[in-house]
Amino acid sequence: MSPSVRLQEMIRVIRGARTQGEERGVIQRECAAIRAQFRQADNGTRSHNLAKLLYVHMLGYPAHFGQMECVRLIASPRYNEKRVGYLGAMMLLDEKQDASLLITNSIKNDLSHNSQYVQSLALCTLACMGSAEMCRDLAPEIDRLLRASNSYIKKKAALCAVHIVRKVPDLGELFTPAARSLLCEKNHGVLHGAVVLITELCERNPDTLEQFRKVVPELVQIMKGLVMSGYSPEHNVAGISDPFLQVRILRLLRILGRNNDTASDAMNDLLAQVATNTDSSKTAGSAVLYETVLTVMDIKSESGLRVLAVNILGRFLLNNDRNIRYISMTSLQKIVQTDHNAVQRHRGTIVDCLKDQDASVKRRALELSLALVSAVNIRSLMKELLLFLSSCPPELRAHTTSGIFNAAERYAPSQRWHIDTILHVLTTAGGDVRDETVPNLIQLITTATELHCYTVHKLYRALITDISVQSLVQVACWCIGEYGDLLLRGECEETEPVQVTEDDVLDALETVLQSHMSSPATRGFALTATMKLSTRITHNVDRIRSIVSIYGSCIDVELQQRAVEYNALFKKYDHMRYRGSVCGAPSVIAKLPEYLLGGSGEPVPSSGLSHTVPGPATSTSGGDLLDLLGGLDVSPGE
Amino acid sequence: MIKAILIFNNHGKPRLSKFYEHYSEDTEQQIIRETFHLVSKRDENVCNFLEGGMLIGGSENKLIYRHYATLYFVFCVDSSESELGILDLIQVFVETLDKCFENVCELDLIFHVDKVHNILAEMVMGGMVLETNMNEIITQVDAQNKMEKSEFSSFFSLYRRLSFSLPGRTGRHRLVLQVPLLVPCLP
């Protein structure tokens, strides 16, 4: 009985199970039966059982007890048993299992078998799961097969050699002569395997690469034959003669022509020919054209050819087929560093692709847009990116925000624009920004001294609208604490003035403190800001005092510590508090060391307040106060 | 290099899973589930390329898939493969299956998993494309099957030869699932 029939019966039974539990039961019974039969002597059913076991393995059930059976079946003289055994070896065994070593001898014998199909089984298995030792043992056999066998075996031996070279790179030299001679074959399968093998050898070893540069003329000949030949029914895919082989050869030419003038010259004509003659209305033609373009951009080609290549990519970009657009953006990404201006010409189309419905296309367009940002186009491109951010899929948000920040940092035309951009991002997608955005933004605001008024007004407005975005709230609290006097003064040249009373400000900060949406870090910011305002406002100091003292018994230890210390400032050092604080916050030292930012993540500037209180005697707990201008003591939070 | 070839149906049940890199059994199942999750979310008219899931190598690897009737054919490849080429390869694979099984449908793949493996072994070996000429592949597969059958007839001559007809052909259960697999050729 063919193993397939028994297998089919079992599959039918499994499919008949109506629930997952029933299926598990059926499979357990089958596995138990299989296990029992494995232990018995050969009764002609071994291959059926292994086939069943492999099916069960595909469904996800454990099948490791079949490993030794694979070894036994491979050693059997019967073809059908060998076949199932080898399949089992590929699915169940890998280098880490001891059983894999046991099949080395069987493979060796089978490689010299009379029947080419047995040889091919052995080659296939070796190529799939051969370990380094197995490869070393069997490499001479593979070399022999590469030279003297029929084309069916030669092509399999070529790919097996690729696997061997990947596992044991030193053996590459062994295969080089054979690979060279394989290029003269007519059979496309063998040619294909030979080209893959040569590609692998060249990628691994620069000396081999030098050697193979000499075969560029031969490769060009083969390509010419493929491109110019008429319709050949066996290799035709959508009007292109063996596009798979063409793509492989083009890739090899790319590797050979890189950084080498002579080789590149030899291929210029061919590439121009392929680029102009290939019909790109079907996928096969597009694949060949795409590979040609990549090759042209990578080797030292003439400028006319390069222009042709970029134009082809531009045409791809406008294609209706989404696959083609995706591919063209991928290739534009590869060349954007070297041929920046050429890609800039297509910026409009790329930005349009940001609005495409397809998530993959959007992702490519985003990467490319971020790569195209430059000092010249930063304003217009940033508008598009911000528009994209408001509607982009969630998995792309973090990447988009960090990309926008990087671009803004490098090319911001003015500080005000920079701050506006960051604020816009925080309002739209504040939940997806990196952690260091908050201290970076604070540092930026501090350095932009003439914009303090504008910034604090903007942030205040943002704060009263929405307090759910933590990063935005933290920055807003800090800003209000630091520049609250500018806010209360009410006048500002850059934005419409709004009348803000001290009560309004304290209301806003209290809302943040009490909201359940605020994280502990945000509450810390709000509390410190409230405290700082005590020196900047005149009428509501008592209100601040009461807020601060409430938090003296807060359940959050961090807040409690702060509240208690601030209370102490009110009580014991009231006279110093006001006088010292007139100095205001010192400008932040750029690039503060990590430990200063401490566990609470609160940036140092907020301890500018502590800076005004002299002496170590004021510390209640948690170590010395940070002295910015003196020695830097480590103090987590203040 | 092709890292994995997966075929699963619209509900995520695996119909063929071939991995060319070693993963533990649990990881393999997780990869299948993750891939299904990623691929089933896609609309019908978006492009056929996806970034790989985290388990199978993240953004360096791509998932190239085609959806035929009730089955997804997914090839997970790394950056050394041509994406459009793999798309064509999937088409060649399905056409070969069609030739070998005569109007192939999901049931054929379910009940003849081993045959599908054998066909695949003639096309992709060790993660690399071996042969793309459909006629060549079918010739070799037929020759191998003949060899197998000749062994049976000689060895098991005592047993009555069961008809090697495939289950659907006897007409016993023509389920709704048996929709012809191929959709009209590539544009």
Tab-separated table of N, CA and C in Angstrom, chain A residues 353-364 366 385 387-401 429 432, chain B residues 41-42:
chain	number	residue	atom	x	y	z
A	353	CYS	N	2.431	59.280	-2.267
A	353	CYS	CA	2.279	57.887	-1.833
A	353	CYS	C	2.060	57.780	-0.334
A	354	LEU	N	2.386	58.846	0.390
A	354	LEU	CA	2.102	58.818	1.826
A	354	LEU	C	0.612	58.673	2.077
A	355	LYS	N	-0.181	59.106	1.079
A	355	LYS	CA	-1.615	59.064	1.301
A	355	LYS	C	-2.242	57.797	0.770
A	356	ASP	N	-1.412	56.879	0.267
A	356	ASP	CA	-1.935	55.635	-0.279
A	356	ASP	C	-2.599	54.802	0.810
A	357	GLN	N	-3.542	53.963	0.404
A	357	GLN	CA	-4.240	53.182	1.432
A	357	GLN	C	-3.420	52.019	1.934
A	358	ASP	N	-2.464	51.602	1.124
A	358	ASP	CA	-1.728	50.392	1.457
A	358	ASP	C	-0.662	50.681	2.506
A	359	ALA	N	-0.674	49.913	3.585
A	359	ALA	CA	0.263	50.197	4.672
A	359	ALA	C	1.702	49.987	4.260
A	360	SER	N	1.967	48.984	3.410
A	360	SER	CA	3.351	48.743	2.993
A	360	SER	C	3.871	49.907	2.177
A	361	VAL	N	3.032	50.404	1.259
A	361	VAL	CA	3.455	51.533	0.424
A	361	VAL	C	3.687	52.760	1.295
A	362	LYS	N	2.820	52.958	2.282
A	362	LYS	CA	2.984	54.108	3.187
A	362	LYS	C	4.319	54.036	3.895
A	363	ARG	N	4.654	52.863	4.366
A	363	ARG	CA	5.893	52.703	5.110
A	363	ARG	C	7.085	53.066	4.234
A	364	ARG	N	7.079	52.568	3.005
A	364	ARG	CA	8.183	52.876	2.084
A	364	ARG	C	8.248	54.368	1.816
A	366	LEU	N	7.248	56.751	3.693
A	366	LEU	CA	7.729	57.456	4.877
A	366	LEU	C	9.244	57.413	4.954
A	385	LEU	N	4.629	65.751	6.315
A	385	LEU	CA	4.858	64.718	7.309
A	385	LEU	C	3.909	64.879	8.493
A	387	LEU	N	0.980	66.197	8.391
A	387	LEU	CA	-0.336	65.765	7.926
A	387	LEU	C	-0.429	64.246	7.963
A	388	PHE	N	0.661	63.612	7.542
A	388	PHE	CA	0.699	62.157	7.548
A	388	PHE	C	0.560	61.628	8.959
A	389	LEU	N	1.225	62.299	9.906
A	389	LEU	CA	1.217	61.823	11.281
A	389	LEU	C	-0.202	61.757	11.837
A	390	SER	N	-1.025	62.717	11.449
A	390	SER	CA	-2.365	62.721	12.041
A	390	SER	C	-3.219	61.567	11.555
A	391	SER	N	-2.825	60.930	10.444
A	391	SER	CA	-3.669	59.838	9.970
A	391	SER	C	-2.890	58.554	9.775
A	392	CYS	N	-1.692	58.457	10.304
A	392	CYS	CA	-0.887	57.293	9.963
A	392	CYS	C	-1.270	56.100	10.814
A	393	PRO	N	-1.021	54.897	10.320
A	393	PRO	CA	-1.354	53.702	11.097
A	393	PRO	C	-0.503	53.624	12.363
A	394	PRO	N	-1.056	53.062	13.427
A	394	PRO	CA	-0.381	53.103	14.742
A	394	PRO	C	1.032	52.512	14.743
A	395	GLU	N	1.257	51.466	13.901
A	395	GLU	CA	2.577	50.848	13.990
A	395	GLU	C	3.668	51.739	13.417
A	396	LEU	N	3.277	52.763	12.666
A	396	LEU	CA	4.295	53.630	12.075
A	396	LEU	C	4.534	54.895	12.882
A	397	ARG	N	3.699	55.115	13.926
A	397	ARG	CA	3.756	56.414	14.605
A	397	ARG	C	5.088	56.689	15.267
A	398	ALA	N	5.584	55.701	16.015
A	398	ALA	CA	6.834	55.942	16.752
A	398	ALA	C	7.942	56.289	15.777
A	399	HIS	N	7.992	55.543	14.686
A	399	HIS	CA	9.030	55.789	13.697
A	399	HIS	C	8.889	57.177	13.096
A	400	THR	N	7.637	57.558	12.810
A	400	THR	CA	7.413	58.879	12.202
A	400	THR	C	7.854	59.981	13.154
A	401	THR	N	7.457	59.877	14.433
A	401	THR	CA	7.807	60.965	15.357
A	401	THR	C	9.308	61.082	15.498
A	429	ALA	N	0.578	63.250	18.483
A	429	ALA	CA	0.983	61.862	18.762
A	429	ALA	C	1.886	61.787	19.976
A	432	ASP	N	3.428	58.538	21.482
A	432	ASP	CA	4.351	57.646	20.779
A	432	ASP	C	5.746	58.208	20.651
B	41	LYS	N	-4.910	40.419	7.534
B	41	LYS	CA	-5.425	41.774	7.720
B	41	LYS	C	-5.441	42.561	6.413
B	42	ARG	N	-4.733	42.074	5.403
B	42	ARG	CA	-4.542	42.875	4.211
B	42	ARG	C	-5.788	42.862	3.343
